[in-house]
Amino acid sequence: MADFEKILFKNIDFPDQDKIDIYIKNGGYNALRKALDSMSPESVTEEVIKSGLRGRGGAGFPTGRKWTFLPKDSKRPVYLTVNADESEPGTFKDRELIEKDPHLVIEGTLLAAYAIKCGQAYIYIRGEFAFGARQLNKAIEEARAKGFLGKNILGKGVDIEIIVHRGGGAYICGEETALLTSLEGNQGYPRVKPPFPAISGLYSAPTIINNVETLSNIPYIINKGAEKFSAFGTAKSPGTKIFCLSGHINKPGNYELPMGIPLRELLYEYGGGIKDGRNLKAVIPGGSSVPLLTADKVDVRMDFESLAEAGTMLGSAGVIVIDETVCMVRAAYNLARFYQHESCGQCTPCRQGTYWILAILERIERGRGSLKDLDKLLEICENIEGNTICPLGDAATPSVKSTIHHFRDEYEYHITEQKCKVSMGPRFE
Amino acid sequence: MGTTVNKLLSEKSIKELNRLKGLYPVRKSVVLMVLHVIYDQFGYIQPEALKEAAGIMEIPLIDFHQAASFYTMFPREAVGKYHIQVCRTLSCELRGSQELVAFLKEKLEIDMGGITSDSMFSLTEVECLGSCGTAPMMQINDTYYENLTRARVEQILDDLRSKSGNG
Ligand SMILES: Cc1cc2nc3c(=O)[nH]c(=O)nc-3n(C[C@H](O)[C@H](O)[C@H](O)COP(=O)(O)O)c2cc1C
Ligand code: FES
C-alpha cells in the first residue's frame, strides 16, 4: 500500500473534528497564524506556486498561477468564490470535507483570500447540501469568535468575511462563470470567456474561483512547505487526491491517496474488489463527463497526465465502477438523461444535441433503434463538441462515444434483438 | 412597500430575511437565499409568502419568479409533508435505484410525481445528489437517507408516519 501522509483526511474521522476546539487541538489555524505573522500575501502565493498544486474541480489548472492572473493594484475589490457546487455524477468528496472538517475548508479559504488580498469570499454550496451549509455557517461563527475571521484578524489588520451562498440544484452552476451569474441572483447561464473571471468576474470585479478540495490543501502547504507537499504524487501532478469510489465496488467511499496510484490498487486494495465477486467491465475514472476505461486498462495510474495518455481524464476523480452485468446502452442512456436535464439551453448545439442523444438512446433502449442510429449519435456528438459557450456540451458526449467505441456489439445486439445483451438483475437488498 | 402586512412568513423566516438584507454588495444576489427561506418554511415556493418576502427585501417579484423557474430544487406547488426525492443517476442506478423507486411506489401506493391521499408523502426522481458512495439513496425534505435497503426504507417510512402521529 502507498506510503504517504494524509493532507486532507488526516483528521476526518476524529471525534468532534468539526468543533473549533478540536480542530485547533489537532493543529488547526496554525497555518493562518503563520501566514499572518510572517508571510506576505505574495509569499503565500509563491509557496502555492512552488507546491505545484493543481485545481481539484476538474480542469487541473495550477492554483498559484491562476492567482497571479489578477490585475495588480486593482481599484475594485477582489473576490474569492469557493466552488462547493459538487454535482458531477460520481463525485462526493467536497461534501465529506465540508460536513466533517468544515474548519479546514474555512482555513484554506482564509489563506487564499489573504494571498489574493480579498476581503469578501463566498462559498457557493449546492442547495441540497443543507447540512453542509449549516456546518460551514457554524464554523464561520466559531472562527469569528476566536478572531480568525472578520475584522482585524488576529490583530494583524486583515479583514476577511465569508458568506455561505446556497445554490438551487442546477449542475450548470458548478461551471465557474455560471456560478458567478447565479451568485449575482440570475438564472445560471455561463458567460463567454474572455474576459476571464480573474479580470472581470463577480459584479464585473476581479474574481478567483477555486474548488473546496483545492483550497483544503493550502493549510498543509503553508504549515509544512511546498516541498513536503510535492514529495507526494507525481512530478506534474503533485500531492494527494481524494478518489470517490462508487458503483459495483465492495467498499465504496472516499479515499485520499497519492496522485498516480494505479487504478488496480485503488479498486482491489482500497476498494476491496468488485462487488459480489463479479468481473470488472469498465471504469469511468473522473466523473460522468470523461471517457470510460475498459477492464484491461486497470493498470493505468490515476494522475492528470497518465489518464490523458490513456485517452481519458482525471476530472473530478469520481471513479464509477461498472461490472460485467451492466448493459452499456442503459448506462449511456442514464447519463444522457442527466445531461439533457442539466443543459441550460443557452447554446443550440448543446440544447438540441443532448435532446436528440437522449431520444435516440431511448429508442434503442426500447428496442426500436436502427443500426444507422449509431452513426447518427456520433455525428450529433461531433456537432456539439467545441460549439458551445461552456464545456457542458463537451461533457455530455464522452459517455456516448466511449460506450459506442468499446461496446458497439452491445448496441448492435440491442438494435437487432430488441433487448439488453446482459442484465444486472436485482441490486436493491 | 414598507406597508405590507405580513401574514404568512414565520418569525424565523422574517428574522432570516432581515439577516440577509444588506449582506451582499448587490441586492439582487440574495434571490436564491430568499427562495431557500420560503422553501424551508413551506416545502415549496408559496406564492403569497414569496410576495411578502419580495416586499421585505425590496426586490421585484419577477426576479424571484425567473430564478424559481430555472432552479429545479424548489417545487412550485405544494408537495407532501415528506417530499421524497430518489437519486436516479448512474452510481445509484448501479446499486438498485430503479428497484428502490418501484418499492416506494408500492409502499406508498402512488406513481412518480404523486402525493399520497393524506398528503403525507410525495415522490419524485432527481439527478445525482453527491452521495454516490452511499447508494442507493434518497432525500426527504432536508435530510439524506443513504445505503438504503428494503428494511431501512420501511423503517424510515414508519418512523415518519408515527412522528406525525398518524400511526
Ligand atoms: C458543467 C460543469 C460543471 C462543473 N462543476 C463543478 C463543480 O461542481 N465543482 C467544482 O469545483 N468545479 C466544477 N467545474 C469546474 C469549474 O468550472 C472550475 O474549473 C473550478 O471550480 C476551478 O477550481 P479549481 O481550479 O480549484 O479546480 C465544472 C465545470 C463544468 C464545465
Ligand atoms: S449518482 Fe446518486 S448520488 Fe450520485
PDB file of N, CA and C in Angstrom, chain B residues 119-156:
ATOM      1  N   SER B 119     -51.749  13.392   1.953  1.00  0.00           N
ATOM      2  CA  SER B 119     -50.753  14.458   1.754  1.00  0.00           C
ATOM      3  C   SER B 119     -49.489  14.261   2.583  1.00  0.00           C
ATOM      4  N   MET B 120     -49.294  13.061   3.074  1.00  0.00           N
ATOM      5  CA  MET B 120     -48.136  12.808   3.924  1.00  0.00           C
ATOM      6  C   MET B 120     -46.854  12.690   3.101  1.00  0.00           C
ATOM      7  N   PHE B 121     -46.926  11.925   1.995  1.00  0.00           N
ATOM      8  CA  PHE B 121     -45.718  11.688   1.206  1.00  0.00           C
ATOM      9  C   PHE B 121     -45.917  12.081  -0.254  1.00  0.00           C
ATOM     10  N   SER B 122     -44.855  12.618  -0.859  1.00  0.00           N
ATOM     11  CA  SER B 122     -44.823  12.785  -2.311  1.00  0.00           C
ATOM     12  C   SER B 122     -43.511  12.192  -2.799  1.00  0.00           C
ATOM     13  N   LEU B 123     -43.505  11.797  -4.076  1.00  0.00           N
ATOM     14  CA  LEU B 123     -42.363  11.044  -4.609  1.00  0.00           C
ATOM     15  C   LEU B 123     -41.888  11.624  -5.943  1.00  0.00           C
ATOM     16  N   THR B 124     -40.585  11.908  -6.044  1.00  0.00           N
ATOM     17  CA  THR B 124     -40.011  12.314  -7.336  1.00  0.00           C
ATOM     18  C   THR B 124     -38.636  11.664  -7.488  1.00  0.00           C
ATOM     19  N   GLU B 125     -38.123  11.756  -8.728  1.00  0.00           N
ATOM     20  CA  GLU B 125     -36.758  11.312  -9.011  1.00  0.00           C
ATOM     21  C   GLU B 125     -35.926  12.543  -9.311  1.00  0.00           C
ATOM     22  N   VAL B 126     -34.678  12.536  -8.882  1.00  0.00           N
ATOM     23  CA  VAL B 126     -33.787  13.662  -9.163  1.00  0.00           C
ATOM     24  C   VAL B 126     -32.444  13.134  -9.652  1.00  0.00           C
ATOM     25  N   GLU B 127     -31.607  14.063 -10.111  1.00  0.00           N
ATOM     26  CA  GLU B 127     -30.266  13.682 -10.564  1.00  0.00           C
ATOM     27  C   GLU B 127     -29.287  13.718  -9.397  1.00  0.00           C
ATOM     28  N   CYS B 128     -28.115  13.172  -9.625  1.00  0.00           N
ATOM     29  CA  CYS B 128     -27.057  12.949  -8.618  1.00  0.00           C
ATOM     30  C   CYS B 128     -27.051  13.976  -7.486  1.00  0.00           C
ATOM     31  N   LEU B 129     -27.124  13.481  -6.270  1.00  0.00           N
ATOM     32  CA  LEU B 129     -27.165  14.351  -5.095  1.00  0.00           C
ATOM     33  C   LEU B 129     -25.817  14.400  -4.366  1.00  0.00           C
ATOM     34  N   GLY B 130     -24.764  13.902  -4.994  1.00  0.00           N
ATOM     35  CA  GLY B 130     -23.453  13.958  -4.354  1.00  0.00           C
ATOM     36  C   GLY B 130     -23.349  12.972  -3.204  1.00  0.00           C
ATOM     37  N   SER B 131     -23.967  11.829  -3.378  1.00  0.00           N
ATOM     38  CA  SER B 131     -23.987  10.819  -2.322  1.00  0.00           C
ATOM     39  C   SER B 131     -23.784   9.441  -2.939  1.00  0.00           C
ATOM     40  N   CYS B 132     -23.024   9.408  -4.022  1.00  0.00           N
ATOM     41  CA  CYS B 132     -22.929   8.218  -4.871  1.00  0.00           C
ATOM     42  C   CYS B 132     -22.248   7.044  -4.175  1.00  0.00           C
ATOM     43  N   GLY B 133     -21.414   7.315  -3.179  1.00  0.00           N
ATOM     44  CA  GLY B 133     -20.689   6.258  -2.482  1.00  0.00           C
ATOM     45  C   GLY B 133     -21.554   5.561  -1.449  1.00  0.00           C
ATOM     46  N   THR B 134     -22.743   6.088  -1.220  1.00  0.00           N
ATOM     47  CA  THR B 134     -23.656   5.514  -0.236  1.00  0.00           C
ATOM     48  C   THR B 134     -24.990   5.199  -0.910  1.00  0.00           C
ATOM     49  N   ALA B 135     -24.888   4.778  -2.186  1.00  0.00           N
ATOM     50  CA  ALA B 135     -26.069   4.472  -2.979  1.00  0.00           C
ATOM     51  C   ALA B 135     -26.650   3.116  -2.592  1.00  0.00           C
ATOM     52  N   PRO B 136     -27.968   2.881  -2.833  1.00  0.00           N
ATOM     53  CA  PRO B 136     -28.914   3.894  -3.310  1.00  0.00           C
ATOM     54  C   PRO B 136     -29.313   4.839  -2.181  1.00  0.00           C
ATOM     55  N   MET B 137     -29.796   5.986  -2.564  1.00  0.00           N
ATOM     56  CA  MET B 137     -30.104   6.989  -1.543  1.00  0.00           C
ATOM     57  C   MET B 137     -31.307   7.812  -1.951  1.00  0.00           C
ATOM     58  N   MET B 138     -31.874   8.489  -0.955  1.00  0.00           N
ATOM     59  CA  MET B 138     -32.970   9.420  -1.236  1.00  0.00           C
ATOM     60  C   MET B 138     -32.863  10.582  -0.264  1.00  0.00           C
ATOM     61  N   GLN B 139     -33.456  11.681  -0.673  1.00  0.00           N
ATOM     62  CA  GLN B 139     -33.515  12.846   0.191  1.00  0.00           C
ATOM     63  C   GLN B 139     -34.972  13.024   0.586  1.00  0.00           C
ATOM     64  N   ILE B 140     -35.240  13.188   1.887  1.00  0.00           N
ATOM     65  CA  ILE B 140     -36.604  13.510   2.318  1.00  0.00           C
ATOM     66  C   ILE B 140     -36.537  14.867   3.006  1.00  0.00           C
ATOM     67  N   ASN B 141     -37.247  15.835   2.441  1.00  0.00           N
ATOM     68  CA  ASN B 141     -37.111  17.233   2.849  1.00  0.00           C
ATOM     69  C   ASN B 141     -35.617  17.586   2.842  1.00  0.00           C
ATOM     70  N   ASP B 142     -35.084  17.916   4.004  1.00  0.00           N
ATOM     71  CA  ASP B 142     -33.718  18.376   4.128  1.00  0.00           C
ATOM     72  C   ASP B 142     -32.677  17.281   4.287  1.00  0.00           C
ATOM     73  N   THR B 143     -33.130  16.066   4.547  1.00  0.00           N
ATOM     74  CA  THR B 143     -32.238  15.043   5.073  1.00  0.00           C
ATOM     75  C   THR B 143     -31.902  13.972   4.038  1.00  0.00           C
ATOM     76  N   TYR B 144     -30.643  13.563   4.009  1.00  0.00           N
ATOM     77  CA  TYR B 144     -30.221  12.461   3.146  1.00  0.00           C
ATOM     78  C   TYR B 144     -30.384  11.132   3.888  1.00  0.00           C
ATOM     79  N   TYR B 145     -30.937  10.148   3.192  1.00  0.00           N
ATOM     80  CA  TYR B 145     -31.001   8.786   3.723  1.00  0.00           C
ATOM     81  C   TYR B 145     -30.189   7.911   2.781  1.00  0.00           C
ATOM     82  N   GLU B 146     -29.134   7.293   3.308  1.00  0.00           N
ATOM     83  CA  GLU B 146     -28.157   6.633   2.447  1.00  0.00           C
ATOM     84  C   GLU B 146     -28.079   5.134   2.720  1.00  0.00           C
ATOM     85  N   ASN B 147     -27.360   4.434   1.821  1.00  0.00           N
ATOM     86  CA  ASN B 147     -27.179   2.978   1.972  1.00  0.00           C
ATOM     87  C   ASN B 147     -28.515   2.284   2.208  1.00  0.00           C
ATOM     88  N   LEU B 148     -29.503   2.594   1.380  1.00  0.00           N
ATOM     89  CA  LEU B 148     -30.854   2.110   1.637  1.00  0.00           C
ATOM     90  C   LEU B 148     -31.022   0.628   1.299  1.00  0.00           C
ATOM     91  N   THR B 149     -31.808  -0.035   2.121  1.00  0.00           N
ATOM     92  CA  THR B 149     -32.256  -1.400   1.862  1.00  0.00           C
ATOM     93  C   THR B 149     -33.780  -1.389   2.047  1.00  0.00           C
ATOM     94  N   ARG B 150     -34.424  -2.458   1.645  1.00  0.00           N
ATOM     95  CA  ARG B 150     -35.877  -2.529   1.833  1.00  0.00           C
ATOM     96  C   ARG B 150     -36.250  -2.330   3.298  1.00  0.00           C
ATOM     97  N   ALA B 151     -35.521  -3.006   4.164  1.00  0.00           N
ATOM     98  CA  ALA B 151     -35.836  -2.936   5.594  1.00  0.00           C
ATOM     99  C   ALA B 151     -35.681  -1.505   6.108  1.00  0.00           C
ATOM    100  N   ARG B 152     -34.620  -0.839   5.661  1.00  0.00           N
ATOM    101  CA  ARG B 152     -34.380   0.518   6.141  1.00  0.00           C
ATOM    102  C   ARG B 152     -35.451   1.492   5.634  1.00  0.00           C
ATOM    103  N   VAL B 153     -35.856   1.315   4.384  1.00  0.00           N
ATOM    104  CA  VAL B 153     -36.881   2.201   3.829  1.00  0.00           C
ATOM    105  C   VAL B 153     -38.186   2.037   4.608  1.00  0.00           C
ATOM    106  N   GLU B 154     -38.550   0.789   4.905  1.00  0.00           N
ATOM    107  CA  GLU B 154     -39.784   0.558   5.677  1.00  0.00           C
ATOM    108  C   GLU B 154     -39.710   1.236   7.033  1.00  0.00           C
ATOM    109  N   GLN B 155     -38.551   1.089   7.666  1.00  0.00           N
ATOM    110  CA  GLN B 155     -38.338   1.701   8.973  1.00  0.00           C
ATOM    111  C   GLN B 155     -38.482   3.229   8.885  1.00  0.00           C
ATOM    112  N   ILE B 156     -37.865   3.814   7.867  1.00  0.00           N
ATOM    113  CA  ILE B 156     -37.894   5.275   7.702  1.00  0.00           C
ATOM    114  C   ILE B 156     -39.329   5.761   7.512  1.00  0.00           C
TER     115      ILE B 156
END
